[in-house]
Short mmCIF file of C-alpha atoms in Angstrom, two decimals:
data_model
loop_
_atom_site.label_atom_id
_atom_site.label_comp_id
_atom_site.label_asym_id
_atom_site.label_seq_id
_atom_site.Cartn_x
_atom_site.Cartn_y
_atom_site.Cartn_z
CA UNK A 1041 91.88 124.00 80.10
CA UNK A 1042 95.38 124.21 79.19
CA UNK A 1043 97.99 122.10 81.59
CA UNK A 1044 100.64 124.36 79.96
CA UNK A 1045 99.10 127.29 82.51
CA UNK A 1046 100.95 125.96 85.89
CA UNK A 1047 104.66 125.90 84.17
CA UNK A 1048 104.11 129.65 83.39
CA UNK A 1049 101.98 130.70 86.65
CA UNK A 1050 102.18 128.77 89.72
CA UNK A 1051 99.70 131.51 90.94
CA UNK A 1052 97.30 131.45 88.76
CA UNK A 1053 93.66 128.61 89.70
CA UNK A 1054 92.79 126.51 86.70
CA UNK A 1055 91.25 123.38 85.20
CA UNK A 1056 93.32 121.14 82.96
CA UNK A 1057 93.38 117.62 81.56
CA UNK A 1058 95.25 114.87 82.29
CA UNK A 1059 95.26 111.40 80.75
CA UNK A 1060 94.12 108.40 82.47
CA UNK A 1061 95.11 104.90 82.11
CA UNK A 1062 95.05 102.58 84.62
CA UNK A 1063 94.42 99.08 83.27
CA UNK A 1064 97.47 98.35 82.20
CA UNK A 1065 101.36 99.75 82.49
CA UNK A 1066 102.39 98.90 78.77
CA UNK A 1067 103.68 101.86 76.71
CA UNK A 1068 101.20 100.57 74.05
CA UNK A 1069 98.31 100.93 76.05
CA UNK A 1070 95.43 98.15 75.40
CA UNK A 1071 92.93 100.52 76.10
CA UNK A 1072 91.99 103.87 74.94
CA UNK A 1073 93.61 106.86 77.09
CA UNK A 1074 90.53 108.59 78.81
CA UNK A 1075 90.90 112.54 79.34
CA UNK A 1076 89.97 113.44 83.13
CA UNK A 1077 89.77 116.94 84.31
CA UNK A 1078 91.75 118.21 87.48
CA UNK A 1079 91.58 121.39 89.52
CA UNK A 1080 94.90 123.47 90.23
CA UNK A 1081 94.65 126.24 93.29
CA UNK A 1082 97.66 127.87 94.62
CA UNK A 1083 97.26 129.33 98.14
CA UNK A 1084 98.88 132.41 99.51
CA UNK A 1085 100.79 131.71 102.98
CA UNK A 1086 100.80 135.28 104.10
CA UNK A 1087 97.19 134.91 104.48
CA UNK A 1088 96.70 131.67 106.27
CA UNK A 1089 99.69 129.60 107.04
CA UNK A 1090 98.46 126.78 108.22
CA UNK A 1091 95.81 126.45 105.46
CA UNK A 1092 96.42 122.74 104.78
CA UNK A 1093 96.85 121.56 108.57
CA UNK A 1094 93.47 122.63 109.06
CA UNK A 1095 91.72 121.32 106.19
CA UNK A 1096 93.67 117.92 107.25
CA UNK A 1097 92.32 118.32 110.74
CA UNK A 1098 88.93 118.41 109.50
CA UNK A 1099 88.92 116.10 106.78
CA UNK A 1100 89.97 113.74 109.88
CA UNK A 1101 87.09 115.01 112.09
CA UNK A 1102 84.32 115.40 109.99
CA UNK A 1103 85.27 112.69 106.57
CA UNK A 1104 84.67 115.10 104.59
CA UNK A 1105 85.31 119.28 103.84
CA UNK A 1106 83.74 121.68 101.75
CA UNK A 1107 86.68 123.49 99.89
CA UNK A 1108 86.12 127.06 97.54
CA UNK A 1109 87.07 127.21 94.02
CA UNK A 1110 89.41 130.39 94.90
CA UNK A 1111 92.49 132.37 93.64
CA UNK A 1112 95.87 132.42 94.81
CA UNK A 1113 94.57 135.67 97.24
CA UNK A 1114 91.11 133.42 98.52
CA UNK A 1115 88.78 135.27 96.14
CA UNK A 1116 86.18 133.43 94.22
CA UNK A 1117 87.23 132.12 91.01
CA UNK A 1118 84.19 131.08 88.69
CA UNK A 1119 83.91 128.57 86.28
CA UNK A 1120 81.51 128.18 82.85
CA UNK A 1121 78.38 125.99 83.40
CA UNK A 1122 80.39 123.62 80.76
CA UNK A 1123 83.09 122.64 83.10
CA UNK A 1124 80.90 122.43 86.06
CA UNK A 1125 78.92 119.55 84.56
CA UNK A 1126 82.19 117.95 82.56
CA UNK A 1127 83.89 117.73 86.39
CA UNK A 1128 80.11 116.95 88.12
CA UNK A 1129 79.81 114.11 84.97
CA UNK A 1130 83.46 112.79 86.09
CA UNK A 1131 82.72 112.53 89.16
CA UNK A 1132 79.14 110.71 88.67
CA UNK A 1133 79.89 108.55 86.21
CA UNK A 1134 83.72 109.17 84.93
CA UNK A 1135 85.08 105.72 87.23
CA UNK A 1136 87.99 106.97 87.83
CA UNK A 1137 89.74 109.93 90.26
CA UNK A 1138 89.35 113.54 90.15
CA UNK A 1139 92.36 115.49 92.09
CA UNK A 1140 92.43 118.94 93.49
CA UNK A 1141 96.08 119.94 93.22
CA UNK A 1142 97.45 122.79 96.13
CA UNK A 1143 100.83 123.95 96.39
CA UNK A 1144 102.45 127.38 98.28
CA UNK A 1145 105.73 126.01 96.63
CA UNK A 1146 106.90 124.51 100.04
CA UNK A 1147 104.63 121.77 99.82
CA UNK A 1148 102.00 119.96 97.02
CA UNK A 1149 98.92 118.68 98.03
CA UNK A 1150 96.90 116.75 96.24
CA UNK A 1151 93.14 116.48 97.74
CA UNK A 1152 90.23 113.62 96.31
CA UNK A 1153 87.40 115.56 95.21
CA UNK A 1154 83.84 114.02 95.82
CA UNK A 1155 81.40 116.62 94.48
CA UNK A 1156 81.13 119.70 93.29
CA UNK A 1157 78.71 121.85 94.23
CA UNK A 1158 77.27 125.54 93.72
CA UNK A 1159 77.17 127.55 97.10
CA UNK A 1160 73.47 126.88 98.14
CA UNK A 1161 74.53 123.02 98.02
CA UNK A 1162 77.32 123.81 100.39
CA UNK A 1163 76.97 122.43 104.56
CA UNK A 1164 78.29 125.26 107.04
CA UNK A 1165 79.45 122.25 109.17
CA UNK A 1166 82.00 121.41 106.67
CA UNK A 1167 82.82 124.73 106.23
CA UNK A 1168 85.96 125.88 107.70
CA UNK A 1169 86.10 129.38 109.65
CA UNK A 1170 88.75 130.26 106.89
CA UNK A 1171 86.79 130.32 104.24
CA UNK A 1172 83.24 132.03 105.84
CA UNK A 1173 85.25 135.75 104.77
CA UNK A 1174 84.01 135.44 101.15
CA UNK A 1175 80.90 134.13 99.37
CA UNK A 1176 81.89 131.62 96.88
CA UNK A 1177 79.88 130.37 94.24
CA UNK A 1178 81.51 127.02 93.43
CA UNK A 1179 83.09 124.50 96.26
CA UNK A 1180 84.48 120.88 96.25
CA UNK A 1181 83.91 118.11 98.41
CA UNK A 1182 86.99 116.62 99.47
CA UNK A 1183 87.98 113.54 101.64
CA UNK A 1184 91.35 112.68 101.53
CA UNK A 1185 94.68 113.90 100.98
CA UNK A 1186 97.74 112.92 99.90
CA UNK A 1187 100.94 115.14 100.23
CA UNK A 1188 103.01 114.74 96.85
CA UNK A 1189 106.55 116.67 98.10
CA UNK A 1190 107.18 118.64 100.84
CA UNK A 1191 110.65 120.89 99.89
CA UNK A 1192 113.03 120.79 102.66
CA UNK A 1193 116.01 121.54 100.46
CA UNK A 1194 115.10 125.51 99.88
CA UNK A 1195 114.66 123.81 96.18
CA UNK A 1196 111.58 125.61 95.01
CA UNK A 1197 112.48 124.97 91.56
CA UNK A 1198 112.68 121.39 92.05
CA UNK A 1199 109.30 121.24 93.57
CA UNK A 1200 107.64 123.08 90.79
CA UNK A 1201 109.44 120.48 88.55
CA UNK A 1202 108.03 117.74 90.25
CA UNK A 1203 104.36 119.36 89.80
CA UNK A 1204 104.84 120.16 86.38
CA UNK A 1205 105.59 116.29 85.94
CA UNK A 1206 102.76 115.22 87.90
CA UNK A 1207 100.73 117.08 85.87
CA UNK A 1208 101.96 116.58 82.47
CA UNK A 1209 102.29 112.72 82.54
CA UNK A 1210 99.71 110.17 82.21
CA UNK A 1211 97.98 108.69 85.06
CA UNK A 1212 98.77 104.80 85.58
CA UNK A 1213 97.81 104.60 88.98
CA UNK A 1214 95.32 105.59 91.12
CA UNK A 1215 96.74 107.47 94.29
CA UNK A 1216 93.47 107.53 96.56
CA UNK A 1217 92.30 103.72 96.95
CA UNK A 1218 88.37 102.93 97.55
CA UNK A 1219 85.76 100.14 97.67
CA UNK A 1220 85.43 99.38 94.03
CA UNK A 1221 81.38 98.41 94.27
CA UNK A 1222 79.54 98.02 91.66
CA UNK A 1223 76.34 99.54 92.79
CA UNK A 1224 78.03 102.86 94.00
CA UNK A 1225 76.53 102.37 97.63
CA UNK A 1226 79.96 102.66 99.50
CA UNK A 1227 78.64 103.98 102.88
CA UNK A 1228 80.16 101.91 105.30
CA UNK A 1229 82.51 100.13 103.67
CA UNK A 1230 85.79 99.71 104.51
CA UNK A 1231 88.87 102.34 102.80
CA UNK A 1232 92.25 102.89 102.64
CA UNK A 1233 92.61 106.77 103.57
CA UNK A 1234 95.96 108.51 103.26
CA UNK A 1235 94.22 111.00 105.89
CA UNK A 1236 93.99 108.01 108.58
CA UNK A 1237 97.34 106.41 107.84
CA UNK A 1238 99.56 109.27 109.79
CA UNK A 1239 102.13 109.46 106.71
CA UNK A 1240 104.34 112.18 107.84
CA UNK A 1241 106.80 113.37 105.25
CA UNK A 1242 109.69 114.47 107.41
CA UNK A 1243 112.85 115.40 106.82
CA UNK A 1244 113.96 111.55 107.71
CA UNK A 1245 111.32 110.45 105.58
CA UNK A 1246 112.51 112.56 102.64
CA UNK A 1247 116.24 111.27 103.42
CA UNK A 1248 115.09 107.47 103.15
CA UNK A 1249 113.09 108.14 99.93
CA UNK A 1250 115.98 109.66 98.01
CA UNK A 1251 118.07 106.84 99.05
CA UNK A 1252 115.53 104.18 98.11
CA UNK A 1253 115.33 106.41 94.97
CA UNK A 1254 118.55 106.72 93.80
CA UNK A 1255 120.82 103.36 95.15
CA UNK A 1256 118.35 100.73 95.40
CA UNK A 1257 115.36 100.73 93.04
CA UNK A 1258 116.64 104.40 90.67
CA UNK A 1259 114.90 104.56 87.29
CA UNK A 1260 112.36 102.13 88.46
CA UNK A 1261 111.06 103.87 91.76
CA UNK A 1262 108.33 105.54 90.00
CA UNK A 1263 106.83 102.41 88.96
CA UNK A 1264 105.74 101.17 92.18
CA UNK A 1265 102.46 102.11 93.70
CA UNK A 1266 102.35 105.13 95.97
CA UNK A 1267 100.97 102.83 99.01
CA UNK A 1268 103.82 100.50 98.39
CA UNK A 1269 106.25 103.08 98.62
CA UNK A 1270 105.13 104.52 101.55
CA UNK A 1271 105.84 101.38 102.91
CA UNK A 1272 109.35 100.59 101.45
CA UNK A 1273 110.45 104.09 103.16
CA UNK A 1274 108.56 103.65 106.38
CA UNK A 1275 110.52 99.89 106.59
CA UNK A 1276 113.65 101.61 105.73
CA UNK A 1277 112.98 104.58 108.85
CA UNK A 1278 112.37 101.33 111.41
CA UNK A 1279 115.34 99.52 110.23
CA UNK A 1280 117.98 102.87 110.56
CA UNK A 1281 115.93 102.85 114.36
CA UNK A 1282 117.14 99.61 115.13
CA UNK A 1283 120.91 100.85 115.52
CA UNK A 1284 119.84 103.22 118.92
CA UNK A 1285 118.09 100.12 120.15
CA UNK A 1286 118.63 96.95 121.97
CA UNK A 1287 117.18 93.28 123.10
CA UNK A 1288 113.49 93.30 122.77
CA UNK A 1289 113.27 97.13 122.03
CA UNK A 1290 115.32 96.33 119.29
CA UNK A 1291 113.13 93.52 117.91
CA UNK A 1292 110.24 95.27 117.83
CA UNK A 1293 111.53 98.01 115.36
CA UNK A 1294 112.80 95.16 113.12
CA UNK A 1295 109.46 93.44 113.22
CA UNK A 1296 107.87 96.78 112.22
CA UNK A 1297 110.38 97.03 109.38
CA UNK A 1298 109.56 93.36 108.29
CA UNK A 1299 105.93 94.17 108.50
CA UNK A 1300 105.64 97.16 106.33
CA UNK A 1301 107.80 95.23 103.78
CA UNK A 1302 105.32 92.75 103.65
CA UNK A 1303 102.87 95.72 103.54
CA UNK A 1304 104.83 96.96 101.06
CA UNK A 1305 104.87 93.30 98.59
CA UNK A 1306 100.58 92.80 99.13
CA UNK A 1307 100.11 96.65 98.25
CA UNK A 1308 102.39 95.76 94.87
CA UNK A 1309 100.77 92.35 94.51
CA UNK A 1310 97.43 94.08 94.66
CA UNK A 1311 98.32 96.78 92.17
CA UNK A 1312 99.91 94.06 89.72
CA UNK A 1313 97.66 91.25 90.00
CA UNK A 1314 94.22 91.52 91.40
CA UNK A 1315 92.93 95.41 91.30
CA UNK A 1316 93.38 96.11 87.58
CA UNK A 1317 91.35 92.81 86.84
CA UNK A 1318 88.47 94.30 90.00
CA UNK A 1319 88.45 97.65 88.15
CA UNK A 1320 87.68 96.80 84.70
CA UNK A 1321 85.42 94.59 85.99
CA UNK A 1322 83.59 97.87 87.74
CA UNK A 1323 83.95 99.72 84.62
CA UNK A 1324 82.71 97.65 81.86
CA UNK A 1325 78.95 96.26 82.38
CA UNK A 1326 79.73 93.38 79.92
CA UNK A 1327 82.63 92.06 81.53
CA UNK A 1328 80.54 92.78 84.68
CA UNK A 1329 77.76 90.50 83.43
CA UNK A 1330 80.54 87.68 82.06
CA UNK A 1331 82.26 87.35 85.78
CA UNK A 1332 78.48 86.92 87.09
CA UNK A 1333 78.15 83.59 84.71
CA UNK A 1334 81.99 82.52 85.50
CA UNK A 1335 81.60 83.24 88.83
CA UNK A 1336 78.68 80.94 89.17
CA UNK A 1337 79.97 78.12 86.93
CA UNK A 1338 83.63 77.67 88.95
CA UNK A 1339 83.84 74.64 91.35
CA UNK A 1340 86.11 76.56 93.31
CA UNK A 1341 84.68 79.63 94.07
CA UNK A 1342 87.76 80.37 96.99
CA UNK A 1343 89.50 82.48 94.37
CA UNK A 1344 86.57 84.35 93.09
CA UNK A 1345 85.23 85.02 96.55
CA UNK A 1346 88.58 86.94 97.33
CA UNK A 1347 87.70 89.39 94.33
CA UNK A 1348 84.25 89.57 94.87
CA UNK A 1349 85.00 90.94 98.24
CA UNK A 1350 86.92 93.63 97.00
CA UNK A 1351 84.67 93.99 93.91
CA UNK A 1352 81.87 94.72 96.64
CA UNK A 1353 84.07 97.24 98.63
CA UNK A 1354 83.53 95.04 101.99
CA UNK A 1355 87.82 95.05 101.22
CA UNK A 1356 89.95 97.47 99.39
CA UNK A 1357 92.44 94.81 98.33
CA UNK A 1358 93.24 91.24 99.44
CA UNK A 1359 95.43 91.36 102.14
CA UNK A 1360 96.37 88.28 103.06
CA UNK A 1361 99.80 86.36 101.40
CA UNK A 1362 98.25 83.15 101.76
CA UNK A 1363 95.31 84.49 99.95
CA UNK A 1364 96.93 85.94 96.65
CA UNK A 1365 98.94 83.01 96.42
CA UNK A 1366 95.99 80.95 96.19
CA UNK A 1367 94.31 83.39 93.90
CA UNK A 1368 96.99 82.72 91.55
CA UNK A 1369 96.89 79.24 91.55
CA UNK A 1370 92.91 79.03 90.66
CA UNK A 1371 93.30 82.38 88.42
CA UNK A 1372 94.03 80.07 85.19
CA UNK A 1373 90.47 78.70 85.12
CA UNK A 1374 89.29 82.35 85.94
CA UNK A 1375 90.70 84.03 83.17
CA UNK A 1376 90.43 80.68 80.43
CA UNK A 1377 85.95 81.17 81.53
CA UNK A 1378 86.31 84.77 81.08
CA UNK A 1379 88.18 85.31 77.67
CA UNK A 1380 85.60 82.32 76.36
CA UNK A 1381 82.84 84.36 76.79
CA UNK A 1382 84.00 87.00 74.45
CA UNK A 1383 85.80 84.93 72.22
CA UNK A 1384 83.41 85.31 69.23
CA UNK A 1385 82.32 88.41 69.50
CA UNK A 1386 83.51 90.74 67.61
CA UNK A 1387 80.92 93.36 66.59
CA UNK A 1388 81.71 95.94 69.68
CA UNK A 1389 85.17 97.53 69.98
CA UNK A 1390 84.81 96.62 73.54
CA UNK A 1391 84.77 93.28 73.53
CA UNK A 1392 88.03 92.81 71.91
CA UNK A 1393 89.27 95.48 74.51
CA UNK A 1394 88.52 93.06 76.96
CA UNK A 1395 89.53 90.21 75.42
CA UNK A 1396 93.25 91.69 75.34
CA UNK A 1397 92.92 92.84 78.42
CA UNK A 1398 92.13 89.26 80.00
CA UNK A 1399 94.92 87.71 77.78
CA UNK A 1400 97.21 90.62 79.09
CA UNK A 1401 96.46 89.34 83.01
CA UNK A 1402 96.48 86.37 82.06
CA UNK A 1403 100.28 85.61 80.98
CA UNK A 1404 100.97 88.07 84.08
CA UNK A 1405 99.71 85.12 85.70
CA UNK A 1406 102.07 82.87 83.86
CA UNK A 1407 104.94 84.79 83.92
CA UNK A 1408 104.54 85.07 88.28
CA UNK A 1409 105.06 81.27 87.96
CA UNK A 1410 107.43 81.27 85.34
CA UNK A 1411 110.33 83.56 87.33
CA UNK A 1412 109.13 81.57 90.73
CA UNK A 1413 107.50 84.27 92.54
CA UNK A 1414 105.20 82.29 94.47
CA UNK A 1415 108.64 80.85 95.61
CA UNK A 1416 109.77 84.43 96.75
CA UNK A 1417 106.58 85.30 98.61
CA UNK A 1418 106.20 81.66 100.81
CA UNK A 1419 109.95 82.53 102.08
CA UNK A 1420 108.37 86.14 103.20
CA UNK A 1421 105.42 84.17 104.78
CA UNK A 1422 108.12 81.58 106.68
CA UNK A 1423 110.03 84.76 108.07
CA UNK A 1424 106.08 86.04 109.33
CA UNK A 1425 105.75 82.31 110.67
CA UNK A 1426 109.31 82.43 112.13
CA UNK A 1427 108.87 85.98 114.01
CA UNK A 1428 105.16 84.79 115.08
CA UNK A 1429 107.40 81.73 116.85
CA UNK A 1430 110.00 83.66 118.28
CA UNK A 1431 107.23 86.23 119.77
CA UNK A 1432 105.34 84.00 121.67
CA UNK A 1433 109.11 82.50 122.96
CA UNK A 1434 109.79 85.97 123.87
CA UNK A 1435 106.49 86.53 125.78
CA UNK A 1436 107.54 82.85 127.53
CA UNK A 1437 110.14 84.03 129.17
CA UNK A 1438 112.18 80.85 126.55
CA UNK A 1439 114.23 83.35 123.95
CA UNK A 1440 117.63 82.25 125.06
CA UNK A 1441 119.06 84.02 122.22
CA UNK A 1442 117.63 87.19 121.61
CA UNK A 1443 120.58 88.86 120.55
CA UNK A 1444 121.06 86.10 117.53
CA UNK A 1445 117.32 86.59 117.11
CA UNK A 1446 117.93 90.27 116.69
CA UNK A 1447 120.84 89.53 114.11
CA UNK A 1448 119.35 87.54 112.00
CA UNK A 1449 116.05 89.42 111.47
CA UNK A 1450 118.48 92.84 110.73
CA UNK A 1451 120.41 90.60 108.30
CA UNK A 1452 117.11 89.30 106.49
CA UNK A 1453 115.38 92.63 106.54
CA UNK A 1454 118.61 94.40 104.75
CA UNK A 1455 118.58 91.19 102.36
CA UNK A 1456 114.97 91.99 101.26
CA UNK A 1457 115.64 96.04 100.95
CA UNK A 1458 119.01 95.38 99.04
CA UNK A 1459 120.36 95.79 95.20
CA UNK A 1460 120.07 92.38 95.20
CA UNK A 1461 117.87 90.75 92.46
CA UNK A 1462 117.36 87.28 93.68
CA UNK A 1463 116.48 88.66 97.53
CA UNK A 1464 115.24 91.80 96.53
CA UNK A 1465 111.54 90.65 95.15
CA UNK A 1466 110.48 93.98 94.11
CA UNK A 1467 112.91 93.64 90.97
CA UNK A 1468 111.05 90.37 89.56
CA UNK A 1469 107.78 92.53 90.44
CA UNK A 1470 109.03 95.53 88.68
CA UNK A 1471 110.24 93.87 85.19
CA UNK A 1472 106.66 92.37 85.02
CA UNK A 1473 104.96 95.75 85.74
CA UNK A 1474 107.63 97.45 82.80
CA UNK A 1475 107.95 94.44 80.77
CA UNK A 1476 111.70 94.83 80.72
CA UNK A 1477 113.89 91.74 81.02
CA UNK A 1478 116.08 93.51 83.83
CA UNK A 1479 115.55 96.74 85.88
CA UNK A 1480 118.87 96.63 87.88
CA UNK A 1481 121.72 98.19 86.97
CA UNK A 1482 125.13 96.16 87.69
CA UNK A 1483 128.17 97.35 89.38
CA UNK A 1484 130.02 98.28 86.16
CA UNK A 1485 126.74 100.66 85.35
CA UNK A 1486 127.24 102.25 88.14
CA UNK A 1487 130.48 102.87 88.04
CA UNK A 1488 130.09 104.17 84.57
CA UNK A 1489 127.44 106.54 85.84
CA UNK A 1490 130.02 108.53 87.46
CA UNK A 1491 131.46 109.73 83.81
CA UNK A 1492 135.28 108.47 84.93
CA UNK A 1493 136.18 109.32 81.49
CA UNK A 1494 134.80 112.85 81.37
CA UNK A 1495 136.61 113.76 84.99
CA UNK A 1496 140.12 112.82 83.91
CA UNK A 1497 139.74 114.70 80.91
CA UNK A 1498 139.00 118.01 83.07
CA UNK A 1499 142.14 116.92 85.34
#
């Protein structure tokens, strides 16, 4: 299982190892990196072409698809009995996600895996038509999808560059998002599916991400949470709409833009403040068994009601502004109950893993106060109330200025998107995520970016 296979051989199938670490995004990791193992296929074109539409289509119609363990030409490719039960162990008990990585090197894929399964375990319901040519002896169970880079440049070299980094670097975030219950019993529960959230990586789409890259959030972009990008970019594509529109057409592309930058701030709230602190609580039985005492002993059970929901799977993050402000607020108590219960014991590793962990979440907690982020999200709340006001004005027949309506929303909306720290909220979120003082670069960095120096020397 050697990840140094795919820079040499796009074309050839194999396992390799990737490490995982997803409670925390210090470069000095609190916890130990854990070692999860992945499955690379490449897939010839020239033999089906529309090999990923279709396993989309039916992931979408049936939840789930039965997918072969194949070579870049479709043919079986076996595995030792080893790695089946390391990847079936991963999935059973591992906590954490196990990708199936697919690229023709005009587009990466990257599918959840389930299961894994030998052939007599494998449904001919989920089976696509594709794959009844050949008997294969080992298949995976996918679900969802997510599509890492689609090249519409003619760069193939820069695609395989952005594999090769997706593969090489560690894992600090989760990419697929699911009920995080405790009992495993997730049938029925609510889930955020990339598969059911018609993300279409168009050529528009791939314009607005390079720009978000590069002139608004640059070395930082990679920081923030795949879901919360997809939002950024899809506010972005409503706002650039706005221009070919007018009156209340207009206004409802700018409300979609505000709304999938507030989309965009709960998905990053989420990932910051409340899901590390649900999934260690999933993974660990004895910080498990402390939030069942805390959770009893709090007055104010409001804020631990919000996690437990989550912590059950009935939610897949709290998605309400109101909500994770008032988390916040009560989360002092939370995590004060919590570190006391392992604050003498020290005769498991574990325990003092958790301990730091708590006290890590903890002055996050602080810090959101401290640079007056609760401040920041009430004004994104008053814009929600504001639009919610205007709307029903609208609807009345009473918006006597819709055009000034229209302006101001388009001059608020390019406020929150811009290079500009104190409007921009996504900086503030940022430096706490990287635990740098500043991620924006000033005007004069810029400026020296373009090497002035270097160019009048050629001249």
């Amino acid at each position: 299982m050697d990840k140094a296979q795919i820079p040499f051989n796009w074309k050839e199938t194999c396992l390799f190892q990737r490490n995982s670490n997803l409670y925390t995004f210090s470069r000095d990791p609190l916890f130990k990196k854990i070692q999860f193992t992945h499955i690379y296929m490449p897939w010839d074109d020239s033999i089906e072409n529309e090999l990923m539409f279709k396993i989309k289509a039916d992931i979408t119609e049936l939840g789930k698809v039965f997918i072969p363990l194949m070579n870049f030409n479709q043919k079986g490719f076996d595995i030792s009995v080893q790695e089946f039960e390391t990847i079936n162990n991963q999935l059973t008990h591992g906590g954490g996600e196990t990708h199936l990585i697919m690229t023709n090197l005009k587009s990466i894929h990257i599918f959840r895996v389930q299961k894994i399964v030998k052939r007599n375990g494998v449904k001919d319901k989920n089976i696509n038509k594709i794959f009844q040519k050949n008997k294969y002896n080992y298949w995976l169970v996918v679900d969802d999808v997510f599509v890492l880079d689609v090249d519409h440049m003619g760069d193939e070299e820069g695609l395989i560059d952005n594999l090769n980094c997706f593969i090489q670097e560690d894992q600090v975030q989760n990419i697929f998002r699911v009920p995080h219950s405790t009992n495993n019993d997730n049938e029925g529960t609510s889930n955020f599916r990339w598969i059911e959230f018609n993300r279409n990586l168009t050529y528009d789409y791939f314009i607005r991400n390079s720009e978000l890259k590069a002139n608004i959030f640059q070395d930082s972009w990679e920081h923030l949470g795949r879901s919360t990008q997809h939002y950024l970019i899809t506010c972005e594509l409503e706002r650039q709409k706005c221009v070919f529109y007018r009156d209340q057409e207009k206004w409802a592309h700018l409300k979609q833009a505000f709304c999938a930058y507030k989309n965009a701030l709960v998905a990053e709230l989420n990932e910051i403040y409340i899901l590390p602190l649900v999934v260690a609580i999933g993974s660990f039985e004895s910080l498990f068994e402390a939030w069942n005492v805390v959770k009893a002993g709090l007055s104010n059970s409001k804020s631990t009601d919000l996690i437990e929901e989550v912590l059950d799977g009935k939610q897949t993050q709290i998605d309400d502004l109101e909500d994770i402000l008032l988390f916040s607020k009560n989360s002092k108590s939370l995590y004060y109950s919590l570190k006391n219960q392992f604050a003498k014991k020290f005769h498991k590793e574990e325990y003092l893993l958790i301990e730091n962990f708590l006290a890590k979440q903890d002055s996050l907690v602080n810090t959101f106060e401290c640079r007056h982020l609760p401040e920041n999200v009430k004004l994104i709340i008053d814009i929600e109330d504001w639009i919610k006001f205007m709307d029903k004005q609208i609807q009345a027949g009473k918006a006597n200025d819709l055009k000034g309506a229209n302006l101001k929303l388009s001059h608020l909306v390019s406020l929150m998107i811009s290079t500009h720290h104190d409007d921009n909220i996504f900086f503030k979120l940022l430096e706490e995520k990287m635990s740098k003082g500043s991620v924006q670069k000033s005007f004069a960095d810029e400026v020296k970016s373009l090497n002035i120096a270097k160019i009048k020397k050629a001249a």
